[in-house]
């Protein structure tokens, strides 16, 4: 049995219109053509789909059962067509991101706001993850985009720099050191200090700066996230030096910022998988990310 899509199309048109003439109008063809296609379909099936009564067509029980199945198929086709059309629309696209927790708090929300303005219904999934698992997932091609602090691309990916800016000093409201616009290592001598965990790369860099300067601090508090560091400083438990993204996001309401005299560069790098097809939103998201990075650079320059 070689039933074609054209046979089903003719059958459906007749069921919708109730006549051969109406079907011909729906299909923009001639009545003889519709009659011929219907006759061929019934021949292939081996049974009549319609009873003829004084020039009118009456659907048989078999025709009604077949029509139910045809309608389900057309609904499925309509869904396929809708999905295909939506894939071309940015506001229906999806994007999977993996990033360090600091970026989920201090960088990506502003980028997502920009994205929402141009693709309001776009769906973005943000997965915060620490290194080295973050880089392993990117190498496994599990995400469309990754954001890291590293300057070397994980295997199977390519990397580009997005932002580089110096770490900033964070102090509680009313602290005496706020009298200075720039703080040197010597300003921190004897001060209660809130640090990141010992295995953090920037903690090690800062410890080396103070050791080289011969400055001792009171290392009373230690935590794993820059957000937690800022929260402890806000409570007046000490002072700290953190990445500029978190510092800007947490500034105000009891937390003040100052420049650090020693340059400790903080890097944000964009990572893309080499073997995962790019998502429709990828280029747009990267453009908006770069715009937000430029805006952050301007805010930092104004400090």
Tab-separated table of C-alpha atoms in Angstrom:
chain	number	residue	atom	x	y	z
A	1	UNK	CA	0.000	0.000	0.000
A	2	UNK	CA	1.591	3.288	-1.130
A	3	UNK	CA	-0.538	6.006	0.412
A	4	UNK	CA	1.060	9.396	-0.203
A	5	UNK	CA	0.877	12.601	1.753
A	6	UNK	CA	-1.205	14.009	-1.109
A	7	UNK	CA	-3.854	11.309	-0.605
A	8	UNK	CA	-4.102	12.168	3.099
A	9	UNK	CA	-4.226	15.882	2.286
A	10	UNK	CA	-7.161	15.332	-0.099
A	11	UNK	CA	-8.973	13.106	2.403
A	12	UNK	CA	-8.552	15.684	5.179
A	13	UNK	CA	-9.792	18.510	2.943
A	14	UNK	CA	-12.929	16.553	2.093
A	15	UNK	CA	-13.585	15.820	5.764
A	16	UNK	CA	-13.106	19.490	6.658
A	17	UNK	CA	-15.273	20.881	3.844
A	18	UNK	CA	-17.834	18.101	3.496
A	19	UNK	CA	-17.607	17.923	-0.298
A	20	UNK	CA	-15.296	17.396	-3.240
A	21	UNK	CA	-15.993	20.925	-4.430
A	22	UNK	CA	-15.108	22.400	-1.055
A	23	UNK	CA	-11.945	20.298	-0.876
A	24	UNK	CA	-10.882	21.526	-4.315
A	25	UNK	CA	-11.293	25.106	-3.082
A	26	UNK	CA	-9.254	24.439	0.066
A	27	UNK	CA	-6.484	22.796	-1.920
A	28	UNK	CA	-6.648	25.326	-4.772
A	29	UNK	CA	-7.036	22.592	-7.351
A	30	UNK	CA	-9.783	21.218	-9.596
A	31	UNK	CA	-12.722	19.065	-8.612
A	32	UNK	CA	-11.750	16.238	-11.019
A	33	UNK	CA	-8.284	16.129	-9.449
A	34	UNK	CA	-9.746	15.733	-5.975
A	35	UNK	CA	-12.159	13.041	-7.174
A	36	UNK	CA	-9.324	11.172	-8.854
A	37	UNK	CA	-7.098	11.288	-5.764
A	38	UNK	CA	-9.945	10.150	-3.519
A	39	UNK	CA	-10.734	7.240	-5.835
A	40	UNK	CA	-7.076	6.217	-5.851
A	41	UNK	CA	-6.939	6.353	-2.032
A	42	UNK	CA	-10.016	4.155	-1.692
A	43	UNK	CA	-8.524	1.737	-4.223
A	44	UNK	CA	-5.322	1.490	-2.216
A	45	UNK	CA	-7.232	0.996	1.027
A	46	UNK	CA	-9.577	-1.580	-0.432
A	47	UNK	CA	-12.698	-0.009	1.030
A	48	UNK	CA	-14.879	3.073	0.555
A	49	UNK	CA	-14.349	6.109	2.779
A	50	UNK	CA	-17.559	7.864	1.773
A	51	UNK	CA	-21.058	6.875	0.793
A	52	UNK	CA	-22.439	8.766	-2.178
A	53	UNK	CA	-26.033	9.923	-1.804
A	54	UNK	CA	-27.429	12.249	-4.486
A	55	UNK	CA	-24.064	13.862	-5.063
A	56	UNK	CA	-23.309	14.288	-1.372
A	57	UNK	CA	-20.561	12.509	0.521
A	58	UNK	CA	-21.263	10.814	3.846
A	59	UNK	CA	-18.211	9.708	5.810
A	60	UNK	CA	-18.161	6.049	6.815
A	61	UNK	CA	-17.201	4.768	10.256
A	62	UNK	CA	-13.814	3.835	8.819
A	63	UNK	CA	-13.377	7.368	7.456
A	64	UNK	CA	-14.151	8.856	10.862
A	65	UNK	CA	-11.623	6.579	12.563
A	66	UNK	CA	-8.997	7.409	9.943
A	67	UNK	CA	-9.721	11.125	10.297
A	68	UNK	CA	-9.012	10.982	14.048
A	69	UNK	CA	-5.567	9.569	13.324
A	70	UNK	CA	-4.939	12.080	10.537
A	71	UNK	CA	-5.807	14.972	12.865
A	72	UNK	CA	-3.363	13.716	15.495
A	73	UNK	CA	-0.665	13.599	12.847
A	74	UNK	CA	-1.436	17.150	11.712
A	75	UNK	CA	-1.362	18.414	15.293
A	76	UNK	CA	2.064	16.810	15.683
A	77	UNK	CA	3.218	18.409	12.441
A	78	UNK	CA	1.968	21.791	13.639
A	79	UNK	CA	4.000	21.384	16.821
A	80	UNK	CA	7.079	20.509	14.796
A	81	UNK	CA	6.544	23.585	12.631
A	82	UNK	CA	6.066	25.785	15.698
A	83	UNK	CA	9.219	24.415	17.306
A	84	UNK	CA	11.187	24.945	14.101
A	85	UNK	CA	9.969	28.538	13.880
A	86	UNK	CA	10.749	29.195	17.548
A	87	UNK	CA	14.315	28.011	17.075
A	88	UNK	CA	14.849	31.005	14.797
A	89	UNK	CA	13.602	33.406	17.478
A	90	UNK	CA	16.020	34.650	20.118
A	91	UNK	CA	13.203	35.052	22.628
A	92	UNK	CA	12.489	31.318	22.459
A	93	UNK	CA	16.106	30.157	22.555
A	94	UNK	CA	17.913	28.367	25.381
A	95	UNK	CA	21.400	28.793	26.777
A	96	UNK	CA	23.274	26.653	29.313
A	97	UNK	CA	25.969	28.429	31.348
A	98	UNK	CA	28.443	27.205	33.937
A	99	UNK	CA	30.484	29.660	35.999
A	100	UNK	CA	32.245	30.284	39.255
A	101	UNK	CA	29.781	31.140	42.055
A	102	UNK	CA	31.137	34.707	42.209
A	103	UNK	CA	30.030	35.346	38.626
A	104	UNK	CA	26.533	33.993	39.280
A	105	UNK	CA	26.192	36.657	41.985
A	106	UNK	CA	28.080	39.640	40.647
A	107	UNK	CA	28.317	39.544	36.837
A	108	UNK	CA	25.706	37.365	35.190
A	109	UNK	CA	22.587	38.995	36.721
A	110	UNK	CA	23.366	42.265	34.918
A	111	UNK	CA	24.114	40.428	31.666
A	112	UNK	CA	20.832	38.526	32.001
A	113	UNK	CA	19.009	41.827	32.465
A	114	UNK	CA	20.496	43.025	29.185
A	115	UNK	CA	19.515	39.745	27.515
A	116	UNK	CA	15.952	39.974	28.793
A	117	UNK	CA	15.641	43.384	27.113
A	118	UNK	CA	16.375	41.907	23.674
A	119	UNK	CA	15.023	38.345	24.076
A	120	UNK	CA	12.404	38.474	26.783
A	121	UNK	CA	11.332	34.812	26.726
A	122	UNK	CA	14.786	33.295	26.286
A	123	UNK	CA	15.583	30.561	28.787
A	124	UNK	CA	18.979	30.646	30.498
A	125	UNK	CA	20.215	27.998	32.916
A	126	UNK	CA	23.087	29.136	35.168
A	127	UNK	CA	25.042	26.450	37.019
A	128	UNK	CA	27.564	27.738	39.601
A	129	UNK	CA	30.539	25.425	40.070
A	130	UNK	CA	34.026	25.627	41.517
A	131	UNK	CA	37.253	24.653	39.796
A	132	UNK	CA	38.431	22.105	38.760
A	133	UNK	CA	35.010	20.509	38.197
A	134	UNK	CA	33.935	23.581	36.238
A	135	UNK	CA	36.738	23.076	33.717
A	136	UNK	CA	36.049	19.329	33.528
A	137	UNK	CA	32.417	19.984	32.611
A	138	UNK	CA	33.456	22.468	29.935
A	139	UNK	CA	35.899	19.956	28.456
A	140	UNK	CA	33.053	17.427	28.397
A	141	UNK	CA	31.060	19.864	26.186
A	142	UNK	CA	28.186	19.938	28.686
A	143	UNK	CA	27.555	23.699	28.484
A	144	UNK	CA	27.252	26.389	25.811
A	145	UNK	CA	29.370	28.936	27.700
A	146	UNK	CA	31.621	28.939	30.734
A	147	UNK	CA	33.133	31.730	32.811
A	148	UNK	CA	36.344	31.161	34.752
A	149	UNK	CA	39.218	33.060	36.371
A	150	UNK	CA	41.831	31.111	34.409
A	151	UNK	CA	43.883	32.359	31.469
A	152	UNK	CA	44.364	28.948	29.823
A	153	UNK	CA	41.648	27.074	27.953
A	154	UNK	CA	40.623	23.653	29.291
A	155	UNK	CA	41.083	20.783	26.774
A	156	UNK	CA	38.468	20.825	24.007
A	157	UNK	CA	37.608	24.508	24.473
A	158	UNK	CA	38.669	27.971	23.387
A	159	UNK	CA	39.128	30.897	25.740
A	160	UNK	CA	38.978	34.666	25.432
A	161	UNK	CA	39.547	37.378	28.005
A	162	UNK	CA	36.467	39.342	29.056
A	163	UNK	CA	37.644	41.531	31.931
A	164	UNK	CA	40.762	42.273	33.957
A	165	UNK	CA	40.664	44.599	36.966
A	166	UNK	CA	42.493	44.926	40.277
A	167	UNK	CA	41.194	43.541	43.546
A	168	UNK	CA	39.573	46.116	45.842
A	169	UNK	CA	39.649	46.818	49.562
A	170	UNK	CA	36.334	46.486	51.400
A	171	UNK	CA	35.737	48.157	54.767
A	172	UNK	CA	32.781	48.558	57.119
A	173	UNK	CA	30.988	51.888	57.356
A	174	UNK	CA	32.785	54.340	59.615
A	175	UNK	CA	36.143	52.550	59.604
A	176	UNK	CA	39.152	54.883	60.190
A	177	UNK	CA	40.907	53.643	57.041
A	178	UNK	CA	38.140	55.197	54.924
A	179	UNK	CA	39.974	58.489	55.393
A	180	UNK	CA	42.389	57.261	52.700
A	181	UNK	CA	41.438	56.999	49.018
A	182	UNK	CA	44.102	54.350	48.360
A	183	UNK	CA	45.268	51.798	50.929
A	184	UNK	CA	48.792	50.386	51.037
A	185	UNK	CA	49.760	47.088	52.698
A	186	UNK	CA	51.061	49.097	55.673
A	187	UNK	CA	47.551	50.435	56.360
A	188	UNK	CA	46.458	46.895	57.217
A	189	UNK	CA	49.099	46.320	59.873
A	190	UNK	CA	47.460	44.823	62.966
A	191	UNK	CA	43.976	45.081	61.447
A	192	UNK	CA	41.429	42.266	61.891
A	193	UNK	CA	41.314	40.720	58.408
A	194	UNK	CA	38.722	38.520	56.676
A	195	UNK	CA	40.358	36.078	54.278
A	196	UNK	CA	39.337	33.562	51.662
A	197	UNK	CA	40.298	29.923	52.231
A	198	UNK	CA	44.008	29.020	52.077
A	199	UNK	CA	43.582	27.075	48.819
A	200	UNK	CA	42.193	30.117	46.977
A	201	UNK	CA	44.622	31.469	44.389
A	202	UNK	CA	43.914	35.132	45.212
A	203	UNK	CA	44.292	34.454	48.940
A	204	UNK	CA	47.772	33.129	48.225
A	205	UNK	CA	48.619	36.170	46.070
A	206	UNK	CA	47.499	38.594	48.781
A	207	UNK	CA	49.330	36.697	51.511
A	208	UNK	CA	52.497	36.987	49.389
A	209	UNK	CA	51.974	40.757	49.015
A	210	UNK	CA	51.705	41.288	52.768
A	211	UNK	CA	54.588	38.935	53.505
A	212	UNK	CA	56.819	40.790	51.048
A	213	UNK	CA	55.812	44.108	52.653
A	214	UNK	CA	56.547	42.715	56.098
A	215	UNK	CA	53.022	43.533	57.297
A	216	UNK	CA	51.224	41.349	59.827
A	217	UNK	CA	47.419	41.215	59.989
A	218	UNK	CA	45.014	39.655	62.459
A	219	UNK	CA	43.724	36.724	60.416
A	220	UNK	CA	40.642	36.098	62.513
A	221	UNK	CA	38.065	35.146	59.898
A	222	UNK	CA	38.208	32.770	56.932
A	223	UNK	CA	35.542	31.754	54.434
A	224	UNK	CA	35.204	30.227	50.961
A	225	UNK	CA	33.344	32.955	49.071
A	226	UNK	CA	33.925	36.643	48.414
A	227	UNK	CA	30.247	37.313	49.130
A	228	UNK	CA	30.704	35.822	52.597
A	229	UNK	CA	33.865	37.879	53.094
A	230	UNK	CA	31.956	41.080	52.336
A	231	UNK	CA	29.098	40.075	54.622
A	232	UNK	CA	31.518	39.570	57.514
A	233	UNK	CA	33.185	42.914	56.803
A	234	UNK	CA	29.806	44.623	56.717
A	235	UNK	CA	29.180	43.318	60.244
A	236	UNK	CA	32.315	45.140	61.380
A	237	UNK	CA	34.358	41.980	61.976
A	238	UNK	CA	37.355	43.176	59.969
A	239	UNK	CA	38.569	44.499	56.638
A	240	UNK	CA	39.345	42.558	53.452
A	241	UNK	CA	40.482	42.613	49.849
A	242	UNK	CA	38.236	40.854	47.308
A	243	UNK	CA	37.568	40.644	43.589
A	244	UNK	CA	36.171	43.843	42.036
A	245	UNK	CA	32.960	42.234	40.775
A	246	UNK	CA	31.809	41.104	44.211
A	247	UNK	CA	33.051	44.353	45.782
A	248	UNK	CA	30.924	46.451	43.414
A	249	UNK	CA	27.891	44.215	43.845
A	250	UNK	CA	28.081	44.338	47.657
A	251	UNK	CA	29.072	48.012	48.056
A	252	UNK	CA	26.740	50.323	49.954
A	253	UNK	CA	24.506	49.662	52.990
A	254	UNK	CA	27.411	49.420	55.400
A	255	UNK	CA	30.205	48.389	53.034
A	256	UNK	CA	32.651	50.848	51.461
A	257	UNK	CA	35.344	50.401	48.791
A	258	UNK	CA	38.883	51.683	48.442
A	259	UNK	CA	41.640	51.032	45.930
A	260	UNK	CA	44.625	48.888	46.914
A	261	UNK	CA	48.053	50.372	46.201
A	262	UNK	CA	49.390	47.025	44.967
A	263	UNK	CA	47.979	45.725	41.698
A	264	UNK	CA	46.470	42.246	42.111
A	265	UNK	CA	44.774	41.614	38.739
A	266	UNK	CA	41.512	39.669	38.715
A	267	UNK	CA	40.593	38.012	35.432
A	268	UNK	CA	37.316	36.901	33.892
A	269	UNK	CA	37.608	34.545	30.928
A	270	UNK	CA	34.939	33.252	28.570
A	271	UNK	CA	35.204	29.579	27.610
A	272	UNK	CA	33.380	27.951	24.698
A	273	UNK	CA	33.335	24.236	23.820
A	274	UNK	CA	34.921	23.308	20.502
A	275	UNK	CA	32.742	20.277	19.755
A	276	UNK	CA	29.302	21.409	20.923
A	277	UNK	CA	27.126	23.152	18.295
A	278	UNK	CA	26.746	26.833	19.264
A	279	UNK	CA	23.354	27.793	20.670
A	280	UNK	CA	21.409	30.498	18.779
A	281	UNK	CA	21.822	32.851	21.745
A	282	UNK	CA	25.574	32.420	22.081
A	283	UNK	CA	26.773	35.368	19.984
A	284	UNK	CA	24.146	37.705	21.432
A	285	UNK	CA	25.041	36.700	24.974
A	286	UNK	CA	28.755	37.232	24.368
A	287	UNK	CA	28.117	40.703	22.939
A	288	UNK	CA	26.059	41.634	25.997
A	289	UNK	CA	28.680	40.160	28.318
A	290	UNK	CA	31.333	42.354	26.723
A	291	UNK	CA	29.064	45.396	27.051
A	292	UNK	CA	28.590	44.708	30.759
A	293	UNK	CA	32.349	44.207	31.190
A	294	UNK	CA	32.976	47.612	29.596
A	295	UNK	CA	30.395	49.174	31.921
A	296	UNK	CA	32.113	47.616	34.939
A	297	UNK	CA	35.466	48.971	33.790
A	298	UNK	CA	33.966	52.471	33.698
A	299	UNK	CA	32.570	52.089	37.221
A	300	UNK	CA	35.915	50.876	38.507
A	301	UNK	CA	37.754	53.749	36.837
A	302	UNK	CA	35.496	56.194	38.683
A	303	UNK	CA	36.496	54.897	42.138
